[in-house]
């Protein structure tokens, strides 16, 4: 494993994630083999512990305290062995409570007692990491002297305290954690207003929750060293990952939830739902006990935040937060060894004598609403009613550990349970025996092991439980008896032990009663088969393995994230781009329209923004100034590419005094100070006519015919299909464009939208487009059908031709900035201008191979005549690099009359074949003796807006960033200052 000063990446890292994980597994096994005695020692842990008590069942404080010396001894042994070995990777375990209880004996004197817990048990057996605990000690220490003394005392136990005052604890812990999050995560819903009033308002609790998480982050950051792994635990610290990443984005952060995570329909009722989800997503790895909880979390992120759910986790703008299931286990060896002790054997014999001739059923739970104790007892009553022969042959032992005794709801539950138990015992009991033995207290560890060992049937009827490790403890103690486990399907343990247990719905009293009868009458052969399956699982999937696996996966996730991060283009540095702009002589700015020059639509807390605003786009309010200033510069040419319909663009730009040429189009401004007859670049027709021209690819005649054929043929047929699915899919809509149709289901239900999109594609492929010459582009939440050849990159050739002849260019373009929010199929516009060949081949549309146009060796010289017969019209850079760019319609570029990107021989108003002599206004290609582009690599800036998976060199965060950059560019252009 990497040391605490490393970043976890070795020079000999296996190439694939699976190979790396298998390697780590082998190393862990070999490590255990190397230190067999030590492995045995470190198994002397304690019962599973969870601060809210989900897994801390049937364990008394007295038992925990009696184990403290042994645990302290183990801590001491581990610390000594750590010093003797090479430095190991440090693991900072951050939880709401430290694994110790602090009692103040004097002004600077503290007594520490180890608290039993699953994390303690898990991490004591892990030798690959050096664990440090960070958390609240459970006491209020207002004075500085007391804090220093407690910090010193805790340091000996590898613990670091976070000091919370009483008000924070009341609002954060008792309020938001226990009153809001815990009930919600267990499907009990949010508290009513009167309950909220008991701990002030919801907002004050939430503010305290964020403040407490920030206090934890401050302590973590203070003790963090490069290479450390930070493992955050439970719903108390959902804000912690985001706080830590703000301190250090390179910090390895994992977050694990020990409770259930509710379905998105439940989680969406939480007022702070979006903030909590985004904070957790700041972690590198998010873990849950079961796949169901992980699936619910991904679904919540998808439905509430509008992010993309993948099999690996949740993706947001190229950053992947891995989400996975890591079922916790117990220290099974400790329970198995305990059965061999004299203490436990004596208690086993005593219990056998007490319950001679009767089958023993056992329930061990916290006295909590989610544990289903009333349902269990009522099911037992129904069983006795329906099976009279068992009335005096079976006894139910119910251990109910009291919790939160000061809360009215818990007091009411206690009274309800006592009432039911009393009624059943009065109905079926005798003077010498009662069917139910109910204890409102916990048992010590050895008494609990003995009770597990003599039990014939253990019954767990949790209404909702994160894991419930009582079932694991029971199985570990049943090697001799081979008892039957009845397990609620709503407990997390059902995912692991379901094969060997009898799964029940605790709300179905009749089903649970029938399961009790099935368990008591089960044949020995079946009991043995069921027990063997579960026993192997409990023995092999220990708490130590759980901890090792999570940290190993976290390290692996960081390695993968590092690799992925290298593929994400950096943000554009404005200073560099402006400097190159000022030093150039002929500049070309190519800008996208939607999400590039339009007003950003972002409504916090709503999935994907505002649908109405997004459907009715507006130009960015700060666009006109910088764009007008840049257009006044005679050395600057601006092109805007848009796929929207002409009517939409007319409406959008009506008040902005801009004239657009439609679909993949050329834009130029109508400046008030310039008459329409002056030489503005654009199409040579009367500006006031507001005509729209479609640019597709080189082959003007054929592709314009395709566009017209699409609009009046295939497009008309597809329109009916799109209308049909829009009616069937709430909150979806479709958009008619000049050469395409787009069906968008961004705001529809995520899963339903995907199913409808799949169905729509099937209808299209088997119907309107089965033999049509069209391209189908499937976005993340959209389906587009467009005429063949309609891509932004394919239009650049003809657009360059329009620029050449409309502006009467006499010098080549030596600066290009291309920015937009384009679909993957349209990103060929980025690679079109690349002065150097792209490192990877670029895939073309459906049914086409990967092709690129290359210049000949003669054409690599600095001033080259571009031959008219060269269908692709290659460009050559000043540094002599071979030029390559994708050719979406390379199979059609065979005629000598095709337009050349070097000379732009196509007609702007264009009809006919597009021959250079066709218009009578342009020189033939043979008469052009210079290149349109003389572009060096450092003078080309391709920028994707709001996308990180891109072929562009750089990125912009949003249209706000684009407008901000244009403002800076315009200011520099007007001042004439070179950076």
PDB file of N, CA and C in Angstrom, residues 607-653:
ATOM      1  N   UNK A 607     -34.291  20.452 -10.980  1.00  0.00           N
ATOM      2  CA  UNK A 607     -33.525  19.603 -11.884  1.00  0.00           C
ATOM      3  C   UNK A 607     -33.391  20.256 -13.246  1.00  0.00           C
ATOM      4  N   UNK A 608     -32.141  20.570 -13.592  1.00  0.00           N
ATOM      5  CA  UNK A 608     -31.830  21.034 -14.929  1.00  0.00           C
ATOM      6  C   UNK A 608     -32.231  22.461 -15.244  1.00  0.00           C
ATOM      7  N   UNK A 609     -32.777  23.217 -14.296  1.00  0.00           N
ATOM      8  CA  UNK A 609     -33.140  24.598 -14.567  1.00  0.00           C
ATOM      9  C   UNK A 609     -34.635  24.767 -14.777  1.00  0.00           C
ATOM     10  N   UNK A 610     -34.998  25.842 -15.469  1.00  0.00           N
ATOM     11  CA  UNK A 610     -36.393  26.200 -15.685  1.00  0.00           C
ATOM     12  C   UNK A 610     -36.783  25.836 -17.116  1.00  0.00           C
ATOM     13  N   UNK A 611     -37.774  24.962 -17.261  1.00  0.00           N
ATOM     14  CA  UNK A 611     -38.123  24.453 -18.587  1.00  0.00           C
ATOM     15  C   UNK A 611     -38.659  25.548 -19.492  1.00  0.00           C
ATOM     16  N   UNK A 612     -39.537  26.403 -18.982  1.00  0.00           N
ATOM     17  CA  UNK A 612     -40.138  27.445 -19.817  1.00  0.00           C
ATOM     18  C   UNK A 612     -39.080  28.429 -20.289  1.00  0.00           C
ATOM     19  N   UNK A 613     -38.199  28.832 -19.366  1.00  0.00           N
ATOM     20  CA  UNK A 613     -37.141  29.762 -19.750  1.00  0.00           C
ATOM     21  C   UNK A 613     -36.205  29.145 -20.766  1.00  0.00           C
ATOM     22  N   UNK A 614     -35.925  27.857 -20.615  1.00  0.00           N
ATOM     23  CA  UNK A 614     -34.996  27.207 -21.526  1.00  0.00           C
ATOM     24  C   UNK A 614     -35.602  27.020 -22.910  1.00  0.00           C
ATOM     25  N   UNK A 615     -36.926  26.816 -22.953  1.00  0.00           N
ATOM     26  CA  UNK A 615     -37.596  26.655 -24.240  1.00  0.00           C
ATOM     27  C   UNK A 615     -37.727  27.997 -24.973  1.00  0.00           C
ATOM     28  N   UNK A 616     -37.708  29.102 -24.228  1.00  0.00           N
ATOM     29  CA  UNK A 616     -37.811  30.430 -24.834  1.00  0.00           C
ATOM     30  C   UNK A 616     -36.525  31.188 -24.524  1.00  0.00           C
ATOM     31  N   UNK A 617     -35.505  30.908 -25.314  1.00  0.00           N
ATOM     32  CA  UNK A 617     -34.179  31.428 -25.030  1.00  0.00           C
ATOM     33  C   UNK A 617     -34.106  32.927 -25.303  1.00  0.00           C
ATOM     34  N   UNK A 618     -33.181  33.573 -24.609  1.00  0.00           N
ATOM     35  CA  UNK A 618     -32.921  35.000 -24.803  1.00  0.00           C
ATOM     36  C   UNK A 618     -31.422  35.207 -24.965  1.00  0.00           C
ATOM     37  N   UNK A 619     -31.079  36.230 -25.748  1.00  0.00           N
ATOM     38  CA  UNK A 619     -29.676  36.582 -25.847  1.00  0.00           C
ATOM     39  C   UNK A 619     -29.166  37.059 -24.497  1.00  0.00           C
ATOM     40  N   UNK A 620     -27.921  36.815 -24.249  1.00  0.00           N
ATOM     41  CA  UNK A 620     -27.323  37.258 -22.987  1.00  0.00           C
ATOM     42  C   UNK A 620     -27.436  38.786 -22.906  1.00  0.00           C
ATOM     43  N   UNK A 621     -27.877  39.310 -21.776  1.00  0.00           N
ATOM     44  CA  UNK A 621     -28.093  40.763 -21.681  1.00  0.00           C
ATOM     45  C   UNK A 621     -26.826  41.591 -21.883  1.00  0.00           C
ATOM     46  N   UNK A 622     -25.652  41.007 -21.699  1.00  0.00           N
ATOM     47  CA  UNK A 622     -24.400  41.755 -21.848  1.00  0.00           C
ATOM     48  C   UNK A 622     -23.684  41.442 -23.169  1.00  0.00           C
ATOM     49  N   UNK A 623     -24.398  40.806 -24.110  1.00  0.00           N
ATOM     50  CA  UNK A 623     -23.755  40.378 -25.352  1.00  0.00           C
ATOM     51  C   UNK A 623     -23.542  41.520 -26.343  1.00  0.00           C
ATOM     52  N   UNK A 624     -24.509  42.408 -26.463  1.00  0.00           N
ATOM     53  CA  UNK A 624     -24.503  43.375 -27.569  1.00  0.00           C
ATOM     54  C   UNK A 624     -23.277  44.279 -27.554  1.00  0.00           C
ATOM     55  N   UNK A 625     -22.887  44.729 -26.397  1.00  0.00           N
ATOM     56  CA  UNK A 625     -21.762  45.664 -26.307  1.00  0.00           C
ATOM     57  C   UNK A 625     -20.469  45.085 -26.843  1.00  0.00           C
ATOM     58  N   UNK A 626     -19.985  43.966 -26.266  1.00  0.00           N
ATOM     59  CA  UNK A 626     -18.705  43.425 -26.758  1.00  0.00           C
ATOM     60  C   UNK A 626     -18.776  42.924 -28.186  1.00  0.00           C
ATOM     61  N   UNK A 627     -19.925  42.361 -28.596  1.00  0.00           N
ATOM     62  CA  UNK A 627     -20.015  41.838 -29.959  1.00  0.00           C
ATOM     63  C   UNK A 627     -19.994  42.987 -30.975  1.00  0.00           C
ATOM     64  N   UNK A 628     -20.661  44.073 -30.637  1.00  0.00           N
ATOM     65  CA  UNK A 628     -20.656  45.236 -31.529  1.00  0.00           C
ATOM     66  C   UNK A 628     -19.256  45.816 -31.648  1.00  0.00           C
ATOM     67  N   UNK A 629     -18.568  45.914 -30.512  1.00  0.00           N
ATOM     68  CA  UNK A 629     -17.210  46.466 -30.520  1.00  0.00           C
ATOM     69  C   UNK A 629     -16.270  45.608 -31.344  1.00  0.00           C
ATOM     70  N   UNK A 630     -16.380  44.300 -31.230  1.00  0.00           N
ATOM     71  CA  UNK A 630     -15.512  43.407 -31.985  1.00  0.00           C
ATOM     72  C   UNK A 630     -15.808  43.479 -33.475  1.00  0.00           C
ATOM     73  N   UNK A 631     -17.075  43.675 -33.831  1.00  0.00           N
ATOM     74  CA  UNK A 631     -17.437  43.741 -35.251  1.00  0.00           C
ATOM     75  C   UNK A 631     -16.927  45.021 -35.908  1.00  0.00           C
ATOM     76  N   UNK A 632     -16.674  46.052 -35.134  1.00  0.00           N
ATOM     77  CA  UNK A 632     -16.133  47.293 -35.690  1.00  0.00           C
ATOM     78  C   UNK A 632     -14.658  47.143 -36.074  1.00  0.00           C
ATOM     79  N   UNK A 633     -14.035  46.108 -35.535  1.00  0.00           N
ATOM     80  CA  UNK A 633     -12.616  45.897 -35.830  1.00  0.00           C
ATOM     81  C   UNK A 633     -12.491  45.271 -37.217  1.00  0.00           C
ATOM     82  N   UNK A 634     -11.883  45.941 -38.187  1.00  0.00           N
ATOM     83  CA  UNK A 634     -11.789  45.401 -39.562  1.00  0.00           C
ATOM     84  C   UNK A 634     -10.953  44.128 -39.650  1.00  0.00           C
ATOM     85  N   UNK A 635     -10.139  43.860 -38.629  1.00  0.00           N
ATOM     86  CA  UNK A 635      -9.312  42.654 -38.648  1.00  0.00           C
ATOM     87  C   UNK A 635     -10.035  41.437 -38.068  1.00  0.00           C
ATOM     88  N   UNK A 636     -11.277  41.632 -37.602  1.00  0.00           N
ATOM     89  CA  UNK A 636     -11.992  40.566 -36.897  1.00  0.00           C
ATOM     90  C   UNK A 636     -13.243  40.159 -37.654  1.00  0.00           C
ATOM     91  N   UNK A 637     -13.415  38.869 -37.833  1.00  0.00           N
ATOM     92  CA  UNK A 637     -14.606  38.296 -38.446  1.00  0.00           C
ATOM     93  C   UNK A 637     -15.280  37.400 -37.422  1.00  0.00           C
ATOM     94  N   UNK A 638     -16.592  37.532 -37.285  1.00  0.00           N
ATOM     95  CA  UNK A 638     -17.336  36.729 -36.302  1.00  0.00           C
ATOM     96  C   UNK A 638     -18.361  35.885 -37.034  1.00  0.00           C
ATOM     97  N   UNK A 639     -18.377  34.615 -36.711  1.00  0.00           N
ATOM     98  CA  UNK A 639     -19.358  33.675 -37.251  1.00  0.00           C
ATOM     99  C   UNK A 639     -20.098  33.046 -36.082  1.00  0.00           C
ATOM    100  N   UNK A 640     -21.418  32.975 -36.186  1.00  0.00           N
ATOM    101  CA  UNK A 640     -22.223  32.305 -35.160  1.00  0.00           C
ATOM    102  C   UNK A 640     -22.891  31.103 -35.792  1.00  0.00           C
ATOM    103  N   UNK A 641     -22.728  29.955 -35.164  1.00  0.00           N
ATOM    104  CA  UNK A 641     -23.326  28.714 -35.653  1.00  0.00           C
ATOM    105  C   UNK A 641     -24.549  28.370 -34.817  1.00  0.00           C
ATOM    106  N   UNK A 642     -25.652  28.093 -35.481  1.00  0.00           N
ATOM    107  CA  UNK A 642     -26.869  27.724 -34.751  1.00  0.00           C
ATOM    108  C   UNK A 642     -27.658  26.708 -35.545  1.00  0.00           C
ATOM    109  N   UNK A 643     -28.250  25.790 -34.849  1.00  0.00           N
ATOM    110  CA  UNK A 643     -29.099  24.806 -35.501  1.00  0.00           C
ATOM    111  C   UNK A 643     -30.561  25.117 -35.331  1.00  0.00           C
ATOM    112  N   UNK A 644     -30.903  26.246 -34.693  1.00  0.00           N
ATOM    113  CA  UNK A 644     -32.298  26.578 -34.432  1.00  0.00           C
ATOM    114  C   UNK A 644     -33.012  27.022 -35.696  1.00  0.00           C
ATOM    115  N   UNK A 645     -34.325  26.946 -35.673  1.00  0.00           N
ATOM    116  CA  UNK A 645     -35.136  27.334 -36.812  1.00  0.00           C
ATOM    117  C   UNK A 645     -35.060  28.843 -37.020  1.00  0.00           C
ATOM    118  N   UNK A 646     -35.242  29.255 -38.273  1.00  0.00           N
ATOM    119  CA  UNK A 646     -35.118  30.676 -38.603  1.00  0.00           C
ATOM    120  C   UNK A 646     -36.120  31.525 -37.838  1.00  0.00           C
ATOM    121  N   UNK A 647     -37.317  31.004 -37.620  1.00  0.00           N
ATOM    122  CA  UNK A 647     -38.330  31.777 -36.896  1.00  0.00           C
ATOM    123  C   UNK A 647     -37.917  31.999 -35.447  1.00  0.00           C
ATOM    124  N   UNK A 648     -37.274  30.979 -34.873  1.00  0.00           N
ATOM    125  CA  UNK A 648     -36.788  31.124 -33.504  1.00  0.00           C
ATOM    126  C   UNK A 648     -35.699  32.174 -33.428  1.00  0.00           C
ATOM    127  N   UNK A 649     -34.743  32.098 -34.370  1.00  0.00           N
ATOM    128  CA  UNK A 649     -33.648  33.061 -34.364  1.00  0.00           C
ATOM    129  C   UNK A 649     -34.152  34.468 -34.657  1.00  0.00           C
ATOM    130  N   UNK A 650     -35.135  34.600 -35.567  1.00  0.00           N
ATOM    131  CA  UNK A 650     -35.728  35.909 -35.841  1.00  0.00           C
ATOM    132  C   UNK A 650     -36.287  36.525 -34.570  1.00  0.00           C
ATOM    133  N   UNK A 651     -37.012  35.708 -33.825  1.00  0.00           N
ATOM    134  CA  UNK A 651     -37.647  36.197 -32.601  1.00  0.00           C
ATOM    135  C   UNK A 651     -36.607  36.582 -31.549  1.00  0.00           C
ATOM    136  N   UNK A 652     -35.548  35.765 -31.447  1.00  0.00           N
ATOM    137  CA  UNK A 652     -34.548  35.998 -30.408  1.00  0.00           C
ATOM    138  C   UNK A 652     -33.756  37.267 -30.672  1.00  0.00           C
ATOM    139  N   UNK A 653     -33.378  37.494 -31.949  1.00  0.00           N
ATOM    140  CA  UNK A 653     -32.477  38.605 -32.253  1.00  0.00           C
ATOM    141  C   UNK A 653     -33.211  39.855 -32.733  1.00  0.00           C
TER     142      UNK A 653
END
